[in-house]
Tab-separated table of N, CA, C and O in Angstrom:
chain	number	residue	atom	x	y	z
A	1	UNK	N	73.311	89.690	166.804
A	1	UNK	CA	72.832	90.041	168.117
A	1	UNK	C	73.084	91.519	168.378
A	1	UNK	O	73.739	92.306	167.696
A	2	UNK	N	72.446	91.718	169.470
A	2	UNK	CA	72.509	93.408	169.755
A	2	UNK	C	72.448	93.072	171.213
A	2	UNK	O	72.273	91.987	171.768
A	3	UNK	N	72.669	94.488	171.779
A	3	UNK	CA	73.011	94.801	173.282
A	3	UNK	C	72.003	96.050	173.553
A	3	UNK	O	72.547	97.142	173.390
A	4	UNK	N	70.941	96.081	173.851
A	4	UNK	CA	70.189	97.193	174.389
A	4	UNK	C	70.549	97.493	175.531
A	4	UNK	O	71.031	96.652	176.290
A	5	UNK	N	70.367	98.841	175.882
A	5	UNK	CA	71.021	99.475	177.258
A	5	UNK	C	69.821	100.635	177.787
A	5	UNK	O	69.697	101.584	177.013
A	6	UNK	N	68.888	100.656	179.075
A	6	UNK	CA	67.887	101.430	178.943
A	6	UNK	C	68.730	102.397	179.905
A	6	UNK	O	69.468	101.871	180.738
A	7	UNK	N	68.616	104.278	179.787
A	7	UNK	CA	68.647	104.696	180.939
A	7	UNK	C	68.027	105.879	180.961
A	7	UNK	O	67.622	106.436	179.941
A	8	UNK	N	67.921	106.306	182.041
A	8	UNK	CA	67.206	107.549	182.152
A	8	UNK	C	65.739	107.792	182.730
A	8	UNK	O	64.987	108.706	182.392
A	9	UNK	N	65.434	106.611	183.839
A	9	UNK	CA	64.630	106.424	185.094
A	9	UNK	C	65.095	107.276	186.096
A	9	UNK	O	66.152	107.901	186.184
A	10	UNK	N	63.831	107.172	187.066
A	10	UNK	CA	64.105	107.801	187.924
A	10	UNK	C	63.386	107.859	189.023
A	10	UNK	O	62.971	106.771	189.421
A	11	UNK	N	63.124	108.744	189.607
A	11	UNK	CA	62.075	109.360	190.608
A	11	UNK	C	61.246	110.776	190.000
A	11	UNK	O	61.768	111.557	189.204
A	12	UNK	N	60.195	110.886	190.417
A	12	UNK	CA	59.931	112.386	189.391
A	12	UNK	C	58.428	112.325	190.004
A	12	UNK	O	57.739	111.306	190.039
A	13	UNK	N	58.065	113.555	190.460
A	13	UNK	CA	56.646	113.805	190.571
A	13	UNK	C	55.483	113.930	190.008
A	13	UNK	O	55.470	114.613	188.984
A	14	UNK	N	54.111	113.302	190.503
A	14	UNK	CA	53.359	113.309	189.205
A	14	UNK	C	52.979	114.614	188.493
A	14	UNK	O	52.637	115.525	189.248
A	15	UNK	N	52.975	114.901	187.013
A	15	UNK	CA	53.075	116.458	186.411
A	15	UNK	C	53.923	116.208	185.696
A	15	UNK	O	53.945	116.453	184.490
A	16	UNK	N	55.146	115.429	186.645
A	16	UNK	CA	56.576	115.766	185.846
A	16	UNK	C	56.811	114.894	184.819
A	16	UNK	O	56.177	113.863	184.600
A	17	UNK	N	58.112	115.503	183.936
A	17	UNK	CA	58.868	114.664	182.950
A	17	UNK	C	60.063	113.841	183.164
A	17	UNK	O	60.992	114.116	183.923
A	18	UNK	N	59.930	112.635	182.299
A	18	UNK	CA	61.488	112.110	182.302
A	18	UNK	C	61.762	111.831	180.766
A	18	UNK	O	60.757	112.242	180.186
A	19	UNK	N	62.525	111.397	179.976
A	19	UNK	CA	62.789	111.249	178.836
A	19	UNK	C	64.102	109.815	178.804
A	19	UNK	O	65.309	110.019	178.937
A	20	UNK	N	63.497	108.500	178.608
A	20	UNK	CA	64.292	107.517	177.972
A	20	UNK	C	64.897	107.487	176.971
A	20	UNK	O	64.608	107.937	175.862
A	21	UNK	N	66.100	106.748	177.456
A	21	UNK	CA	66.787	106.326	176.353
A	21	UNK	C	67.225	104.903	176.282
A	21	UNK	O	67.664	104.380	177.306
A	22	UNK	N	67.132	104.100	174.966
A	22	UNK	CA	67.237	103.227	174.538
A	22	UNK	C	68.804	102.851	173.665
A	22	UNK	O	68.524	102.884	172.466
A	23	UNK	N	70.273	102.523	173.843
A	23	UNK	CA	71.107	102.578	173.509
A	23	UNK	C	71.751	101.337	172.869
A	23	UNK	O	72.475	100.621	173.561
A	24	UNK	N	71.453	100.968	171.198
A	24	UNK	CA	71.940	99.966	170.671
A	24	UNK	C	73.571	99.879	170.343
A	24	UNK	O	74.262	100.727	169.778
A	25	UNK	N	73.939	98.670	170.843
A	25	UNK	CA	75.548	98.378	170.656
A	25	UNK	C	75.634	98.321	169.316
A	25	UNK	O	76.788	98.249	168.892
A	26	UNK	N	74.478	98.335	168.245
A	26	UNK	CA	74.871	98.615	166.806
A	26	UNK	C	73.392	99.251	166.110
A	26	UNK	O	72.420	99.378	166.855
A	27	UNK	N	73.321	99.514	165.122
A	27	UNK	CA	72.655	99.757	163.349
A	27	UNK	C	71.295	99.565	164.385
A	27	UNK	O	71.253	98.664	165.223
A	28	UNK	N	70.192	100.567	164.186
A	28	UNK	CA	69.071	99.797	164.800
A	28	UNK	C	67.855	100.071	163.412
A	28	UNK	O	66.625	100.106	163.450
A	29	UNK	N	68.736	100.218	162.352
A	29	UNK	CA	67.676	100.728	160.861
A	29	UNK	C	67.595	99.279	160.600
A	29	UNK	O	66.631	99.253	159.834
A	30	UNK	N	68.091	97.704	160.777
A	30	UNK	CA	67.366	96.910	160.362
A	30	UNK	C	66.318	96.460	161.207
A	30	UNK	O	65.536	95.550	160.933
A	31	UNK	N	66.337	97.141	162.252
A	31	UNK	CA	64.644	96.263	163.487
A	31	UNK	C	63.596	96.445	162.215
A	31	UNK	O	63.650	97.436	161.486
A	32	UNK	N	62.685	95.430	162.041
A	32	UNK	CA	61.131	95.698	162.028
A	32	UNK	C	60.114	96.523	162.587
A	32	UNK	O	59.326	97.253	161.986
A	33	UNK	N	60.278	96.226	164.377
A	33	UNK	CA	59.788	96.969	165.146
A	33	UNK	C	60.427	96.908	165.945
A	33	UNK	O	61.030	95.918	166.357
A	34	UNK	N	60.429	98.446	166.511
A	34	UNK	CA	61.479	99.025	167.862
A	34	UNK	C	59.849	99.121	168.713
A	34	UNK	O	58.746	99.358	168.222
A	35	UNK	N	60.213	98.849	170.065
A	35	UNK	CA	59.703	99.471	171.311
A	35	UNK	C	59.631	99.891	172.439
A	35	UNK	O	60.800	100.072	172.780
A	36	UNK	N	58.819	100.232	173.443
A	36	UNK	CA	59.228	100.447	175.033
A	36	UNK	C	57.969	99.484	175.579
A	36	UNK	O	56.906	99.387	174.966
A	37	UNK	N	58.212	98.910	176.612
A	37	UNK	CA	57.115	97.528	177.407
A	37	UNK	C	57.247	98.308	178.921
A	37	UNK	O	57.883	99.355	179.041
A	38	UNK	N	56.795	97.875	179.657
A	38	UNK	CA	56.595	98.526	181.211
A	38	UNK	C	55.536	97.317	182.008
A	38	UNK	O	54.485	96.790	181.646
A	39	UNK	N	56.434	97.176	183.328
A	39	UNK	CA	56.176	95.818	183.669
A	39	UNK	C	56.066	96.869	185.376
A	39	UNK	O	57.006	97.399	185.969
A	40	UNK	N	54.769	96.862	185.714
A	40	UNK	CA	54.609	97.149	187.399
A	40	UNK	C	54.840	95.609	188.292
A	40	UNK	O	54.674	94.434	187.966
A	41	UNK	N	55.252	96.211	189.426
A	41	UNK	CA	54.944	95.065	190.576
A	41	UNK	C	53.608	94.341	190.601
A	41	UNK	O	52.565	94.957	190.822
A	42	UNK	N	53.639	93.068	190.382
A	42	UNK	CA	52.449	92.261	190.463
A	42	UNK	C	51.837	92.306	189.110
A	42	UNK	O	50.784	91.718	188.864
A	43	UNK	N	52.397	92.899	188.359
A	43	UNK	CA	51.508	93.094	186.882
A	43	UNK	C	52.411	92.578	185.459
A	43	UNK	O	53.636	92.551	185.344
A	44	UNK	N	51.405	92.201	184.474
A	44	UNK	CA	52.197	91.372	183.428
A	44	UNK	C	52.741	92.707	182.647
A	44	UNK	O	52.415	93.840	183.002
A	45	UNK	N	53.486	92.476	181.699
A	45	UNK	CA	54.291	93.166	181.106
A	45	UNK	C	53.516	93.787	179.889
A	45	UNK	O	52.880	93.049	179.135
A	46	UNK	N	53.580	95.407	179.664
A	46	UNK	CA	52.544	95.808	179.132
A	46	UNK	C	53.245	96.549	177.683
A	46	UNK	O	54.456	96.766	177.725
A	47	UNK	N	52.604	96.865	176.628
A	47	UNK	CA	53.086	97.485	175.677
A	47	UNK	C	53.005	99.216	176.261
A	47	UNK	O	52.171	99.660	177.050
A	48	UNK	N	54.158	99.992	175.588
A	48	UNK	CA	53.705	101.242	175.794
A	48	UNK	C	53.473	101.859	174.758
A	48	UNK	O	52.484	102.587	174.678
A	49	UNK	N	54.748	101.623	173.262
A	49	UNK	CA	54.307	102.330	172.551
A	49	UNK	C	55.448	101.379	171.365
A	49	UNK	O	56.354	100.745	171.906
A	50	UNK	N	55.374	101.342	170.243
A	50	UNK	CA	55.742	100.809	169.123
A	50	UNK	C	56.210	101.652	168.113
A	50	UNK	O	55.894	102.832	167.963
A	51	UNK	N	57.132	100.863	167.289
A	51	UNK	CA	57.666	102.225	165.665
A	51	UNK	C	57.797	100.680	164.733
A	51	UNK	O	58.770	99.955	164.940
A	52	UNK	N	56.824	100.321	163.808
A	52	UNK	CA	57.619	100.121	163.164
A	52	UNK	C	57.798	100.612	161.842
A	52	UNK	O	56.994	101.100	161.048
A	53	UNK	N	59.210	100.348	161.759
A	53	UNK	CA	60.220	100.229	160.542
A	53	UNK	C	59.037	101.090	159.167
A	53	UNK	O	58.227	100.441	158.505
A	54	UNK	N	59.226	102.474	159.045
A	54	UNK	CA	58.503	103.034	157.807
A	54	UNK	C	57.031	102.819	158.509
A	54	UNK	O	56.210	102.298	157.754
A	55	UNK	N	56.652	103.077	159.587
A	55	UNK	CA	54.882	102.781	159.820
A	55	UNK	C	54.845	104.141	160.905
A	55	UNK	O	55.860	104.710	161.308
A	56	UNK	N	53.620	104.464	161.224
A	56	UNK	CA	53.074	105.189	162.428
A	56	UNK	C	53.319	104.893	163.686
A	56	UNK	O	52.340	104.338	164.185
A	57	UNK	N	54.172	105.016	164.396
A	57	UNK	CA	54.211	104.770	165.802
A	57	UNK	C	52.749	104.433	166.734
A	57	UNK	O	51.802	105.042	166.235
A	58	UNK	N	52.459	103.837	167.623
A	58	UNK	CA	51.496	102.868	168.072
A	58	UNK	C	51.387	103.437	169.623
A	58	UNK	O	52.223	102.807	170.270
A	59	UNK	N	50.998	103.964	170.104
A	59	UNK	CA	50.461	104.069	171.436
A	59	UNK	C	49.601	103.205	172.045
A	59	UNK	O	48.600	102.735	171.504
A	60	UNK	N	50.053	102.930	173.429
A	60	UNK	CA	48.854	102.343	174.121
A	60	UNK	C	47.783	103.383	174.507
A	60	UNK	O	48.105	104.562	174.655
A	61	UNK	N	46.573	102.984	174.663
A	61	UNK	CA	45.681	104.137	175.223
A	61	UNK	C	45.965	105.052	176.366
A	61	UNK	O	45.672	106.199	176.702
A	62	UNK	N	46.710	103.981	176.847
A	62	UNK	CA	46.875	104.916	178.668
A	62	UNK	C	47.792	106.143	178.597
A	62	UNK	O	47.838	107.086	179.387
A	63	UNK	N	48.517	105.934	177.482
A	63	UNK	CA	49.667	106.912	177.310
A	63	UNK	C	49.386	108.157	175.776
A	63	UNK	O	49.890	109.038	175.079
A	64	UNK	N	48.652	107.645	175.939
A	64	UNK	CA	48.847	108.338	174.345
A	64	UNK	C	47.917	109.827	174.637
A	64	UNK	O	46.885	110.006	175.283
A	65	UNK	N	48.975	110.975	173.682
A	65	UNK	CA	48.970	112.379	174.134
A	65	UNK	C	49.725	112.654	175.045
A	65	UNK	O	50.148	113.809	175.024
A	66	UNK	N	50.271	111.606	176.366
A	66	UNK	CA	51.195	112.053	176.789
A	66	UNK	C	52.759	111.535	176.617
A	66	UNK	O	53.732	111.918	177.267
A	67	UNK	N	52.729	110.780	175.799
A	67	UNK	CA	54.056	109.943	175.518
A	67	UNK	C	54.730	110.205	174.134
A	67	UNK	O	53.949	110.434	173.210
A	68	UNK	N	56.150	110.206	173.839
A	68	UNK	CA	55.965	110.344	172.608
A	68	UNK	C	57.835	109.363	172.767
A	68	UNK	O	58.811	109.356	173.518
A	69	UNK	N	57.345	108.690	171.497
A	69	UNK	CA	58.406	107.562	171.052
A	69	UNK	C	58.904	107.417	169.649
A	69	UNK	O	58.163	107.067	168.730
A	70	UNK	N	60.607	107.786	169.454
A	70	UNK	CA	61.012	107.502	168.426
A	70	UNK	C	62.386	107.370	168.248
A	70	UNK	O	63.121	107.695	169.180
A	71	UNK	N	62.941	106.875	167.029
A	71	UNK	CA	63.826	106.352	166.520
A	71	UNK	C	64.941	107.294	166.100
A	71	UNK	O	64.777	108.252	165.344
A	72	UNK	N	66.086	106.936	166.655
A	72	UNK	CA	67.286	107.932	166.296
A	72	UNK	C	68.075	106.976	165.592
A	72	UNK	O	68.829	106.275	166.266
A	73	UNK	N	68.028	106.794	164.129
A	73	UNK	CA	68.776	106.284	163.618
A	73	UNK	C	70.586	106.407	163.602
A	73	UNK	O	71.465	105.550	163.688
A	74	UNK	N	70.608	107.538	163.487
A	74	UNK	CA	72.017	107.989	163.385
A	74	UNK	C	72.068	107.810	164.686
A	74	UNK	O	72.221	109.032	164.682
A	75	UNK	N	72.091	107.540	165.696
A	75	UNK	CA	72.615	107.689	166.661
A	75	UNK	C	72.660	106.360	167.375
A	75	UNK	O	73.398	106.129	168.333
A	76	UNK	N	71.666	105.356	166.739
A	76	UNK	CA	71.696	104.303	166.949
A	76	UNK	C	70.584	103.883	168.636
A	76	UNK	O	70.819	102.914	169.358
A	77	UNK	N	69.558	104.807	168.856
A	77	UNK	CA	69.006	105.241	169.921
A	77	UNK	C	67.734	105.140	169.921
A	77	UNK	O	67.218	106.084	169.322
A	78	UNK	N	66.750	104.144	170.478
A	78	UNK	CA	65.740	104.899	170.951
A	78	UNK	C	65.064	105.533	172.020
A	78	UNK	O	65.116	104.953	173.105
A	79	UNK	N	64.194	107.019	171.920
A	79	UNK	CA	63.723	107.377	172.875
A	79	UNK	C	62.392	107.268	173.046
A	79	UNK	O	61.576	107.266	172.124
A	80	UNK	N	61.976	107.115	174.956
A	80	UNK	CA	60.766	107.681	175.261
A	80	UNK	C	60.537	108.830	175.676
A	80	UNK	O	60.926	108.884	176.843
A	81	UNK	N	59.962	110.124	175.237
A	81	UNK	CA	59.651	110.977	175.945
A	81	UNK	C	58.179	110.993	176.954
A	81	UNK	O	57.057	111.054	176.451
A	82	UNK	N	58.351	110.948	177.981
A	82	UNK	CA	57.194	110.700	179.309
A	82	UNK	C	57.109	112.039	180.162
A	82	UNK	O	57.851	112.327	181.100
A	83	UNK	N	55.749	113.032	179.508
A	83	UNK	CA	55.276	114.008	180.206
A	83	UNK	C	53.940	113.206	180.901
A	83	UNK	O	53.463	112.075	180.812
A	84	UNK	N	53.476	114.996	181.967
A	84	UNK	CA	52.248	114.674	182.550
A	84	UNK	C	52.410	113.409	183.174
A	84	UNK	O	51.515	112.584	182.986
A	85	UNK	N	53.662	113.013	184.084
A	85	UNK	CA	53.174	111.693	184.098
A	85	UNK	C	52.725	111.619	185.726
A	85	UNK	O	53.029	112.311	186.698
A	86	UNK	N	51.767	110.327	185.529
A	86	UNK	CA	50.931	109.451	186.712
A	86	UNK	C	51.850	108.669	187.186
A	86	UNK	O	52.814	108.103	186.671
A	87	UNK	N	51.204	108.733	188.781
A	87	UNK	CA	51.309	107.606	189.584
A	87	UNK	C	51.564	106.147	188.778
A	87	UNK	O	52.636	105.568	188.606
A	88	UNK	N	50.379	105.797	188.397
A	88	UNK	CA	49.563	104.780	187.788
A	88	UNK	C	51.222	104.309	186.489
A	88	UNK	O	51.345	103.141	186.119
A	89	UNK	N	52.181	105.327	186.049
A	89	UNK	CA	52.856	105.136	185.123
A	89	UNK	C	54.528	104.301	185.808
A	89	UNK	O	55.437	103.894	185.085
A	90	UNK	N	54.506	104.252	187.222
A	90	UNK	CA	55.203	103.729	187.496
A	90	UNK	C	55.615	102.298	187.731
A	90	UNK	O	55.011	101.668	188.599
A	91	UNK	N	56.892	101.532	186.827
A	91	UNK	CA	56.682	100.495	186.448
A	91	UNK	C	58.902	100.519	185.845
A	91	UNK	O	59.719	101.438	185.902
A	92	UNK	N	59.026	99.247	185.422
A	92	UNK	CA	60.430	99.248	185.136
A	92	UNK	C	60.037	98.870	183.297
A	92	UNK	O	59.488	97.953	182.686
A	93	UNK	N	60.763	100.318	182.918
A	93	UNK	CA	60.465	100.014	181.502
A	93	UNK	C	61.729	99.437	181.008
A	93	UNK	O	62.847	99.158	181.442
A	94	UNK	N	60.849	99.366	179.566
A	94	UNK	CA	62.177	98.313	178.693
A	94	UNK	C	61.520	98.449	177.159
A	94	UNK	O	60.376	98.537	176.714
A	95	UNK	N	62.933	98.415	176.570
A	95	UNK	CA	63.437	98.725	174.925
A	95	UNK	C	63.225	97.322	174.620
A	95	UNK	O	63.452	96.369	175.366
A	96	UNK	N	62.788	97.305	173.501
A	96	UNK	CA	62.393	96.265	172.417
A	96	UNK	C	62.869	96.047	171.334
A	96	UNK	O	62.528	97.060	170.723
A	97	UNK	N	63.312	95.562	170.781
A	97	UNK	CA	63.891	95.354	169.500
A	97	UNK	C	63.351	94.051	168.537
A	97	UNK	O	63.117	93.105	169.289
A	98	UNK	N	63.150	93.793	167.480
A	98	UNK	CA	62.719	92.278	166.438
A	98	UNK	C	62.944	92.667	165.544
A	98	UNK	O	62.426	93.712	165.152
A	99	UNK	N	63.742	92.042	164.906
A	99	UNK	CA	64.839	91.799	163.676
A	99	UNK	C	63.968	90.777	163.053
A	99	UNK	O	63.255	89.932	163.594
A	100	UNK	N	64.177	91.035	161.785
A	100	UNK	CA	63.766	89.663	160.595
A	100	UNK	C	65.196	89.434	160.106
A	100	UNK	O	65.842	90.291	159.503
A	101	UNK	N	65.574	88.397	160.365
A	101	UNK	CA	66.539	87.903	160.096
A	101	UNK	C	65.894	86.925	158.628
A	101	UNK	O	66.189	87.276	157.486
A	102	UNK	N	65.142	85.886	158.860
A	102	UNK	CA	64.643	84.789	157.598
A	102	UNK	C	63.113	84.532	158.177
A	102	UNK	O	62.751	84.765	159.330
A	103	UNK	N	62.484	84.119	157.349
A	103	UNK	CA	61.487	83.566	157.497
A	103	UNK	C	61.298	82.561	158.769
A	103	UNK	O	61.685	81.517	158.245
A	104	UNK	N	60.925	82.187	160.204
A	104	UNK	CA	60.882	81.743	160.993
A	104	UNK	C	62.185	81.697	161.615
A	104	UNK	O	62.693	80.765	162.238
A	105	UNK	N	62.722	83.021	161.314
A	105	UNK	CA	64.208	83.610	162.092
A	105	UNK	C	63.669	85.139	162.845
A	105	UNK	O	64.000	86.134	162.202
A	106	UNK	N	63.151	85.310	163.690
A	106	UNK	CA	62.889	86.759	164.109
A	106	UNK	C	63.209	86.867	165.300
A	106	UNK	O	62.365	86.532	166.131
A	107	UNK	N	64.505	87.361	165.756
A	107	UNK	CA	64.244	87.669	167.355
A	107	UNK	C	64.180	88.668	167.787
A	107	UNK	O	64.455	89.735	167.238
A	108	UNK	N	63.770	88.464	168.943
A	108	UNK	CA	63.586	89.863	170.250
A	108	UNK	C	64.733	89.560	170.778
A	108	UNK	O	65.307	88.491	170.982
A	109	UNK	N	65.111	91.181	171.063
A	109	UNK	CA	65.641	91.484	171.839
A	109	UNK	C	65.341	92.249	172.908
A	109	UNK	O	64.298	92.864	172.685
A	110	UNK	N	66.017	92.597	174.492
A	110	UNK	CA	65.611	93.465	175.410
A	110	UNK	C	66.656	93.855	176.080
A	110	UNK	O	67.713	93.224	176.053
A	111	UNK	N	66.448	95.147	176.891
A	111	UNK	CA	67.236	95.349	177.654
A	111	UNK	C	67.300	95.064	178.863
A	111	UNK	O	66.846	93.964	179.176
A	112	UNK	N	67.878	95.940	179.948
A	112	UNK	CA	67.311	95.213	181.291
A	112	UNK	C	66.912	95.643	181.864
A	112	UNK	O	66.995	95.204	183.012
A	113	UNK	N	65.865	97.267	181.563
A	113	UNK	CA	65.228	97.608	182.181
A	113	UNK	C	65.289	99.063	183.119
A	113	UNK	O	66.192	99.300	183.922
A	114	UNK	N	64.599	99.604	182.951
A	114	UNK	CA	65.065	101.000	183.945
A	114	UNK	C	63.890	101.283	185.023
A	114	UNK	O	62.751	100.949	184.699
A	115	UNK	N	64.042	101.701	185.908
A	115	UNK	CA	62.762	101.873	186.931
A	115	UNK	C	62.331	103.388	186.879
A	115	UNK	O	63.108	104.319	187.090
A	116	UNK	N	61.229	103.495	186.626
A	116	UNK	CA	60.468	105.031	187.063
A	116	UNK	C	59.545	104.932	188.065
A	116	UNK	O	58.859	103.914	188.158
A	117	UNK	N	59.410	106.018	188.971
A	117	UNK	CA	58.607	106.389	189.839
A	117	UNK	C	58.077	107.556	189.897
A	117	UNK	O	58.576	108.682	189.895
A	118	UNK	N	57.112	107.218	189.946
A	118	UNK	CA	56.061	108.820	189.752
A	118	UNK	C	55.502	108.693	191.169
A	118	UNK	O	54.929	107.642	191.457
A	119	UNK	N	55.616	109.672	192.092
A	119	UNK	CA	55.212	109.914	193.210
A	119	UNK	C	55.110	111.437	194.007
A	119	UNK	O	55.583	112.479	193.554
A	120	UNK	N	54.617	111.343	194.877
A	120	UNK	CA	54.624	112.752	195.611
A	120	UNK	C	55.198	112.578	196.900
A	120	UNK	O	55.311	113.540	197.660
C-alpha cells in the first residue's frame, strides 16, 4: 500500500500559475501509471493527464499546452505544473497511482484531493 498526499491548491487568477504536488509515503518507480483526475462540483471525475511507467505522458485535450505532468522518482513525487489557467479549470484535483502487483492484482490508489480555484 501507499499513502498519496496532494498539495499545493489554491486560489489563483485566471492567467495564473499553480504547480502540484503529489507526495508518495514510498518508491513510486513501481506504479504502471501515475496520474492527476479533477472532479468539479456537479461533474464526474475527469482525467487530466497520465505517465505511464517508460511511455509519453497523456494529456487531456482541455489541458494540453497548458499543463505539464511528471514523475520525480528520486524524490518519490509527482507533479502538476498548471499555467494559463481557466476558470473552466477549477475543480479538486487528485494523484493517481496503479501498481501491478499479479495478474488480476492491480490497485489504485488516491489521494484526497486538493482544491483549485481559478477566479477573478
Amino acid at each position: 500500500q501507499v499513502q498519496l498526499v496532494e498539495s499545493g491548491g489554491g486560489l489563483v487568477q485566471p492567467g495564473g500559475s499553480l504547480r502540484l504536488s503529489c507526495s508518495a509515503s514510498r518508491s513510486i518507480s513501481n506504479f504502471n501509471v501515475m496520474g492527476w483526475y479533477r472532479q468539479a462540483p456537479g461533474k464526474q471525475r475527469e482525467l487530466v493527464a497520465t505517465i505511464p511507467r517508460g511511455g509519453s505522458t497523456n494529456y487531456a485535450d482541455s489541458v494540453k499546452g497548458r499543463f505539464t505532468a511528471a514523475r520525480d522518482n528520486a524524490k518519490n513525487t509527482l507533479i502538476l505544473q498548471m499555467d494559463s489557467l481557466k476558470p473552466e479549470d477549477t475543480a479538486v484535483y487528485y494523484c493517481n497511482a496503479r501498481e501491478f502487483v499479479r495478474w488480476g492484482l492491480e490497485p489504485d490508489y488516491w489521494g484526497q484531493g486538493t482544491q483549485v480555484t481559478v477566479s477573478s
